[in-house]
Amino acid sequence: MLGVAASGALIAAGVLAYGVRGPRSTLLAPSVWRGRGSRRAVALTFDDGPSESTPRVLELLARHGARATFFQCGMHARRLPGVARAVADAGHELGNHTETHAALYLRSVRFMRREIAAAQESIAEAAGRRPVLFRAPYGARWFGLGAVQRAYGLTGVMWTAIGRDWVLPGAAVARRLLRSAVPGAIFCLHDGRDQRRNPEIAPTLDALHQLLPALAGEGYEFLTVSEIL
Ligand SMILES: [Zn+2]
């Protein structure tokens, strides 16, 4: 049997893990995980780009008249400024996903501020837009992040469902998200893979091939996060 102190510590660890990673937790920083359900619409979001494969995502979205939100890393926006700008020019919303895809867990406020400020600059310079949305890499928030978000006018965005497109085949990704489709849902996918150059995103593209027509067939529109909030 666990002693009282040990079980207390376990509960505290559980609460902390939820606060740090739980998509619906606002314990460490204010964030949203779904939009208004008043319209039959979902918000597709793509993290870790821009990448060499982002134009293929843009093509698929355009084919379905879908707008989406791209949480870009500053390092990738600087590496591929033309792609970063093409995303914005196609009518999609840009969000901040830190400069280097840093895990903010256990980090100082100074570190978080540096990562977020650098990404704001990199994205603004590459794409000509300054994000008002922020998604923490790995969904991991930490103490002090809320104040940093406020200082930069950023709304934290988590998700209703995550595709796990970095590990699952496309069909499984599409099934996961289709199961979670409700008006106002925010879906998390990836047009990059953390810090990698020229990442393999075939499962993401395969998932989109199935997901876009399936959701459209159920009468869903595809809006940006700001539009759906
Ligand atoms: Zn990420």
mmCIF file of C-alpha atoms and ligand atoms in Angstrom:
data_model
loop_
_atom_site.group_PDB
_atom_site.id
_atom_site.type_symbol
_atom_site.label_atom_id
_atom_site.label_comp_id
_atom_site.label_asym_id
_atom_site.label_seq_id
_atom_site.Cartn_x
_atom_site.Cartn_y
_atom_site.Cartn_z
ATOM 1 C CA MET A 1 0.000 0.000 0.000
ATOM 2 C CA LEU A 2 1.148 3.521 -0.685
ATOM 3 C CA GLY A 3 1.652 5.848 2.242
ATOM 4 C CA VAL A 4 -0.412 9.023 2.445
ATOM 5 C CA ALA A 5 2.510 11.164 1.321
ATOM 6 C CA ALA A 6 3.285 8.884 -1.612
ATOM 7 C CA SER A 7 -0.314 8.783 -2.823
ATOM 8 C CA GLY A 8 -0.542 12.554 -2.370
ATOM 9 C CA ALA A 9 2.537 12.945 -4.523
ATOM 10 C CA LEU A 10 1.068 10.613 -7.138
ATOM 11 C CA ILE A 11 -2.144 12.635 -7.252
ATOM 12 C CA ALA A 12 -0.117 15.850 -7.523
ATOM 13 C CA ALA A 13 1.904 14.308 -10.366
ATOM 14 C CA GLY A 14 -1.327 13.318 -12.097
ATOM 15 C CA VAL A 15 -2.780 16.811 -11.778
ATOM 16 C CA LEU A 16 0.470 18.305 -13.053
ATOM 17 C CA ALA A 17 0.597 15.938 -16.057
ATOM 18 C CA TYR A 18 -2.988 16.880 -16.879
ATOM 19 C CA GLY A 19 -2.179 20.574 -16.479
ATOM 20 C CA VAL A 20 0.849 20.310 -18.744
ATOM 21 C CA ARG A 21 -0.480 18.028 -21.515
ATOM 22 C CA GLY A 22 -4.261 17.702 -21.165
ATOM 23 C CA PRO A 23 -5.884 19.199 -24.289
ATOM 24 C CA ARG A 24 -8.723 20.643 -22.203
ATOM 25 C CA SER A 25 -6.600 21.898 -19.318
ATOM 26 C CA THR A 26 -6.210 25.633 -18.780
ATOM 27 C CA LEU A 27 -4.306 25.193 -15.522
ATOM 28 C CA LEU A 28 -0.966 26.550 -16.790
ATOM 29 C CA ALA A 29 -2.054 28.758 -19.676
ATOM 30 C CA PRO A 30 -5.440 29.750 -21.072
ATOM 31 C CA SER A 31 -6.265 27.786 -24.193
ATOM 32 C CA VAL A 32 -9.195 26.677 -26.284
ATOM 33 C CA TRP A 33 -9.807 23.131 -27.529
ATOM 34 C CA ARG A 34 -12.977 23.609 -29.551
ATOM 35 C CA GLY A 35 -14.911 26.364 -31.237
ATOM 36 C CA ARG A 36 -18.529 27.424 -31.243
ATOM 37 C CA GLY A 37 -20.847 24.663 -32.315
ATOM 38 C CA SER A 38 -23.361 27.055 -33.850
ATOM 39 C CA ARG A 39 -22.150 26.368 -37.362
ATOM 40 C CA ARG A 40 -21.589 22.973 -38.988
ATOM 41 C CA ALA A 41 -17.853 23.508 -39.354
ATOM 42 C CA VAL A 42 -14.542 22.109 -38.173
ATOM 43 C CA ALA A 43 -11.103 23.731 -37.963
ATOM 44 C CA LEU A 44 -8.248 21.718 -39.437
ATOM 45 C CA THR A 45 -4.877 22.692 -37.977
ATOM 46 C CA PHE A 46 -1.387 21.747 -39.165
ATOM 47 C CA ASP A 47 1.706 21.958 -36.958
ATOM 48 C CA ASP A 48 5.495 21.885 -37.446
ATOM 49 C CA GLY A 49 5.632 23.446 -40.926
ATOM 50 C CA PRO A 50 6.163 24.988 -43.269
ATOM 51 C CA SER A 51 7.872 22.050 -44.973
ATOM 52 C CA GLU A 52 8.742 21.034 -48.512
ATOM 53 C CA SER A 53 5.446 19.097 -48.562
ATOM 54 C CA THR A 54 3.193 21.946 -47.397
ATOM 55 C CA PRO A 55 2.296 22.916 -51.011
ATOM 56 C CA ARG A 56 0.684 19.468 -51.416
ATOM 57 C CA VAL A 57 -1.480 20.135 -48.353
ATOM 58 C CA LEU A 58 -2.432 23.532 -49.824
ATOM 59 C CA GLU A 59 -3.434 21.863 -53.102
ATOM 60 C CA LEU A 60 -5.750 19.423 -51.340
ATOM 61 C CA LEU A 61 -7.332 22.146 -49.225
ATOM 62 C CA ALA A 62 -7.865 24.349 -52.287
ATOM 63 C CA ARG A 63 -9.568 21.501 -54.121
ATOM 64 C CA HIS A 64 -12.172 21.363 -51.334
ATOM 65 C CA GLY A 65 -12.436 25.120 -50.785
ATOM 66 C CA ALA A 66 -11.144 24.523 -47.254
ATOM 67 C CA ARG A 67 -9.484 27.112 -45.047
ATOM 68 C CA ALA A 68 -7.219 25.868 -42.262
ATOM 69 C CA THR A 69 -4.757 27.071 -39.635
ATOM 70 C CA PHE A 70 -1.020 26.425 -39.785
ATOM 71 C CA PHE A 71 1.007 26.597 -36.564
ATOM 72 C CA GLN A 72 4.425 27.317 -38.003
ATOM 73 C CA CYS A 73 7.849 27.049 -36.411
ATOM 74 C CA GLY A 74 9.960 30.162 -36.883
ATOM 75 C CA MET A 75 12.991 28.119 -37.974
ATOM 76 C CA HIS A 76 10.999 26.559 -40.823
ATOM 77 C CA ALA A 77 9.410 29.874 -41.855
ATOM 78 C CA ARG A 78 12.934 31.319 -42.152
ATOM 79 C CA ARG A 79 14.115 28.218 -44.020
ATOM 80 C CA LEU A 80 11.172 28.226 -46.476
ATOM 81 C CA PRO A 81 9.801 31.805 -46.522
ATOM 82 C CA GLY A 82 8.119 31.313 -49.899
ATOM 83 C CA VAL A 83 6.095 28.393 -48.540
ATOM 84 C CA ALA A 84 5.255 30.258 -45.316
ATOM 85 C CA ARG A 85 3.894 33.133 -47.408
ATOM 86 C CA ALA A 86 2.038 30.861 -49.835
ATOM 87 C CA VAL A 87 0.073 29.462 -46.877
ATOM 88 C CA ALA A 88 -1.011 32.954 -45.792
ATOM 89 C CA ASP A 89 -1.689 34.088 -49.368
ATOM 90 C CA ALA A 90 -4.032 31.113 -49.887
ATOM 91 C CA GLY A 91 -6.279 32.519 -47.137
ATOM 92 C CA HIS A 92 -5.211 30.248 -44.289
ATOM 93 C CA GLU A 93 -4.490 31.469 -40.776
ATOM 94 C CA LEU A 94 -0.992 31.324 -39.308
ATOM 95 C CA GLY A 95 -0.208 30.481 -35.705
ATOM 96 C CA ASN A 96 2.963 30.437 -33.614
ATOM 97 C CA HIS A 97 4.474 27.002 -32.767
ATOM 98 C CA THR A 98 7.712 28.422 -31.233
ATOM 99 C CA GLU A 99 10.957 29.137 -33.046
ATOM 100 C CA THR A 100 12.673 25.732 -32.689
ATOM 101 C CA HIS A 101 9.809 23.387 -31.746
ATOM 102 C CA ALA A 102 11.030 23.526 -28.157
ATOM 103 C CA ALA A 103 9.283 21.593 -25.397
ATOM 104 C CA LEU A 104 8.319 24.305 -22.890
ATOM 105 C CA TYR A 105 7.934 21.809 -20.042
ATOM 106 C CA LEU A 106 10.285 22.666 -17.106
ATOM 107 C CA ARG A 107 11.553 25.793 -18.917
ATOM 108 C CA SER A 108 12.027 29.316 -17.594
ATOM 109 C CA VAL A 109 9.756 32.207 -18.508
ATOM 110 C CA ARG A 110 12.746 33.799 -20.250
ATOM 111 C CA PHE A 111 13.215 30.733 -22.434
ATOM 112 C CA MET A 112 9.515 30.608 -23.353
ATOM 113 C CA ARG A 113 9.474 34.326 -24.132
ATOM 114 C CA ARG A 114 12.546 33.969 -26.364
ATOM 115 C CA GLU A 115 11.062 31.042 -28.304
ATOM 116 C CA ILE A 116 7.694 32.735 -28.805
ATOM 117 C CA ALA A 117 9.068 36.195 -29.619
ATOM 118 C CA ALA A 118 11.533 34.793 -32.167
ATOM 119 C CA ALA A 119 8.790 32.827 -33.913
ATOM 120 C CA GLN A 120 6.519 35.913 -34.062
ATOM 121 C CA GLU A 121 9.330 37.770 -35.826
ATOM 122 C CA SER A 122 10.308 34.906 -38.164
ATOM 123 C CA ILE A 123 6.709 34.295 -39.256
ATOM 124 C CA ALA A 124 5.924 38.001 -39.679
ATOM 125 C CA GLU A 125 9.053 38.468 -41.748
ATOM 126 C CA ALA A 126 8.485 35.399 -43.952
ATOM 127 C CA ALA A 127 4.709 35.523 -44.386
ATOM 128 C CA GLY A 128 3.827 39.128 -43.674
ATOM 129 C CA ARG A 129 1.365 38.154 -40.898
ATOM 130 C CA ARG A 130 1.776 38.297 -37.136
ATOM 131 C CA PRO A 131 0.035 35.334 -35.479
ATOM 132 C CA VAL A 132 -2.608 35.787 -32.779
ATOM 133 C CA LEU A 133 -2.759 32.049 -32.019
ATOM 134 C CA PHE A 134 -0.227 29.853 -30.261
ATOM 135 C CA ARG A 135 0.126 26.100 -29.971
ATOM 136 C CA ALA A 136 2.719 24.661 -27.601
ATOM 137 C CA PRO A 137 4.928 21.939 -29.124
ATOM 138 C CA TYR A 138 3.861 18.489 -27.830
ATOM 139 C CA GLY A 139 0.896 20.322 -26.291
ATOM 140 C CA ALA A 140 3.138 20.914 -23.258
ATOM 141 C CA ARG A 141 2.463 24.094 -21.269
ATOM 142 C CA TRP A 142 4.438 25.262 -18.260
ATOM 143 C CA PHE A 143 4.248 27.773 -15.399
ATOM 144 C CA GLY A 144 4.462 31.334 -16.690
ATOM 145 C CA LEU A 145 3.346 30.513 -20.238
ATOM 146 C CA GLY A 146 -0.009 32.239 -19.710
ATOM 147 C CA ALA A 147 1.676 35.584 -19.037
ATOM 148 C CA VAL A 148 3.946 35.193 -22.069
ATOM 149 C CA GLN A 149 0.938 34.427 -24.297
ATOM 150 C CA ARG A 150 -0.818 37.528 -22.946
ATOM 151 C CA ALA A 151 2.237 39.707 -23.539
ATOM 152 C CA TYR A 152 2.227 38.743 -27.218
ATOM 153 C CA GLY A 153 -1.566 38.867 -27.634
ATOM 154 C CA LEU A 154 -1.732 35.125 -28.318
ATOM 155 C CA THR A 155 -4.632 32.753 -27.666
ATOM 156 C CA GLY A 156 -3.505 29.232 -26.791
ATOM 157 C CA VAL A 157 -5.017 26.534 -29.000
ATOM 158 C CA MET A 158 -5.140 22.830 -28.176
ATOM 159 C CA TRP A 159 -7.471 20.409 -29.985
ATOM 160 C CA THR A 160 -10.671 18.395 -29.822
ATOM 161 C CA ALA A 161 -8.900 15.432 -31.452
ATOM 162 C CA ILE A 162 -5.350 14.767 -32.638
ATOM 163 C CA GLY A 163 -4.652 12.642 -35.723
ATOM 164 C CA ARG A 164 -1.398 11.031 -34.512
ATOM 165 C CA ASP A 165 -0.391 11.347 -38.158
ATOM 166 C CA TRP A 166 3.284 11.024 -37.228
ATOM 167 C CA VAL A 167 2.786 7.349 -36.252
ATOM 168 C CA LEU A 168 -0.468 6.075 -37.774
ATOM 169 C CA PRO A 169 -1.263 5.250 -41.419
ATOM 170 C CA GLY A 170 -3.505 7.734 -43.204
ATOM 171 C CA ALA A 171 -6.675 5.613 -43.072
ATOM 172 C CA ALA A 172 -6.393 5.262 -39.286
ATOM 173 C CA VAL A 173 -5.777 9.002 -38.911
ATOM 174 C CA ALA A 174 -8.879 9.793 -40.963
ATOM 175 C CA ARG A 175 -10.975 7.302 -38.936
ATOM 176 C CA ARG A 176 -9.854 8.820 -35.604
ATOM 177 C CA LEU A 177 -10.801 12.319 -36.683
ATOM 178 C CA LEU A 178 -14.071 11.344 -38.368
ATOM 179 C CA ARG A 179 -15.154 9.698 -35.108
ATOM 180 C CA SER A 180 -14.591 13.012 -33.302
ATOM 181 C CA ALA A 181 -16.322 15.234 -35.845
ATOM 182 C CA VAL A 182 -18.790 17.578 -34.163
ATOM 183 C CA PRO A 183 -19.635 21.177 -35.052
ATOM 184 C CA GLY A 184 -16.819 23.353 -33.684
ATOM 185 C CA ALA A 185 -14.203 20.560 -33.505
ATOM 186 C CA ILE A 186 -10.530 21.537 -33.792
ATOM 187 C CA PHE A 187 -8.405 18.802 -35.399
ATOM 188 C CA CYS A 188 -4.618 18.592 -35.065
ATOM 189 C CA LEU A 189 -2.517 17.325 -37.990
ATOM 190 C CA HIS A 190 1.056 18.023 -39.133
ATOM 191 C CA ASP A 191 2.488 19.421 -42.380
ATOM 192 C CA GLY A 192 5.991 19.020 -40.914
ATOM 193 C CA ARG A 193 7.679 16.728 -38.435
ATOM 194 C CA ASP A 194 9.319 18.686 -35.580
ATOM 195 C CA GLN A 195 12.703 20.068 -36.708
ATOM 196 C CA ARG A 196 13.131 17.797 -39.734
ATOM 197 C CA ARG A 197 13.884 19.077 -43.227
ATOM 198 C CA ASN A 198 11.962 17.555 -46.103
ATOM 199 C CA PRO A 199 9.870 15.337 -43.797
ATOM 200 C CA GLU A 200 7.815 12.382 -44.993
ATOM 201 C CA ILE A 201 4.149 13.364 -44.529
ATOM 202 C CA ALA A 202 2.429 10.756 -46.726
ATOM 203 C CA PRO A 203 0.112 9.583 -43.892
ATOM 204 C CA THR A 204 -1.088 13.175 -43.420
ATOM 205 C CA LEU A 205 -1.795 13.567 -47.151
ATOM 206 C CA ASP A 206 -3.529 10.162 -47.311
ATOM 207 C CA ALA A 207 -5.660 11.111 -44.306
ATOM 208 C CA LEU A 208 -6.655 14.412 -45.945
ATOM 209 C CA HIS A 209 -7.598 12.615 -49.180
ATOM 210 C CA GLN A 210 -10.199 10.670 -47.172
ATOM 211 C CA LEU A 211 -11.121 13.201 -44.521
ATOM 212 C CA LEU A 212 -11.930 16.210 -46.711
ATOM 213 C CA PRO A 213 -14.555 14.544 -48.932
ATOM 214 C CA ALA A 214 -15.967 12.537 -46.008
ATOM 215 C CA LEU A 215 -16.524 15.605 -43.820
ATOM 216 C CA ALA A 216 -17.796 17.664 -46.752
ATOM 217 C CA GLY A 217 -20.229 14.822 -47.460
ATOM 218 C CA GLU A 218 -21.516 15.166 -43.890
ATOM 219 C CA GLY A 219 -22.170 18.841 -44.559
ATOM 220 C CA TYR A 220 -19.134 20.287 -42.746
ATOM 221 C CA GLU A 221 -17.364 23.493 -43.770
ATOM 222 C CA PHE A 222 -13.667 24.001 -43.059
ATOM 223 C CA LEU A 223 -12.863 27.249 -41.236
ATOM 224 C CA THR A 224 -9.825 28.758 -39.548
ATOM 225 C CA VAL A 225 -9.496 28.616 -35.767
ATOM 226 C CA SER A 226 -10.223 32.346 -35.393
ATOM 227 C CA GLU A 227 -13.331 31.938 -37.523
ATOM 228 C CA ILE A 228 -14.617 29.000 -35.509
ATOM 229 C CA LEU A 229 -14.027 30.499 -32.024
HETATM 230 ZN ZN ZN B 1 4.663 20.314 -33.073
#
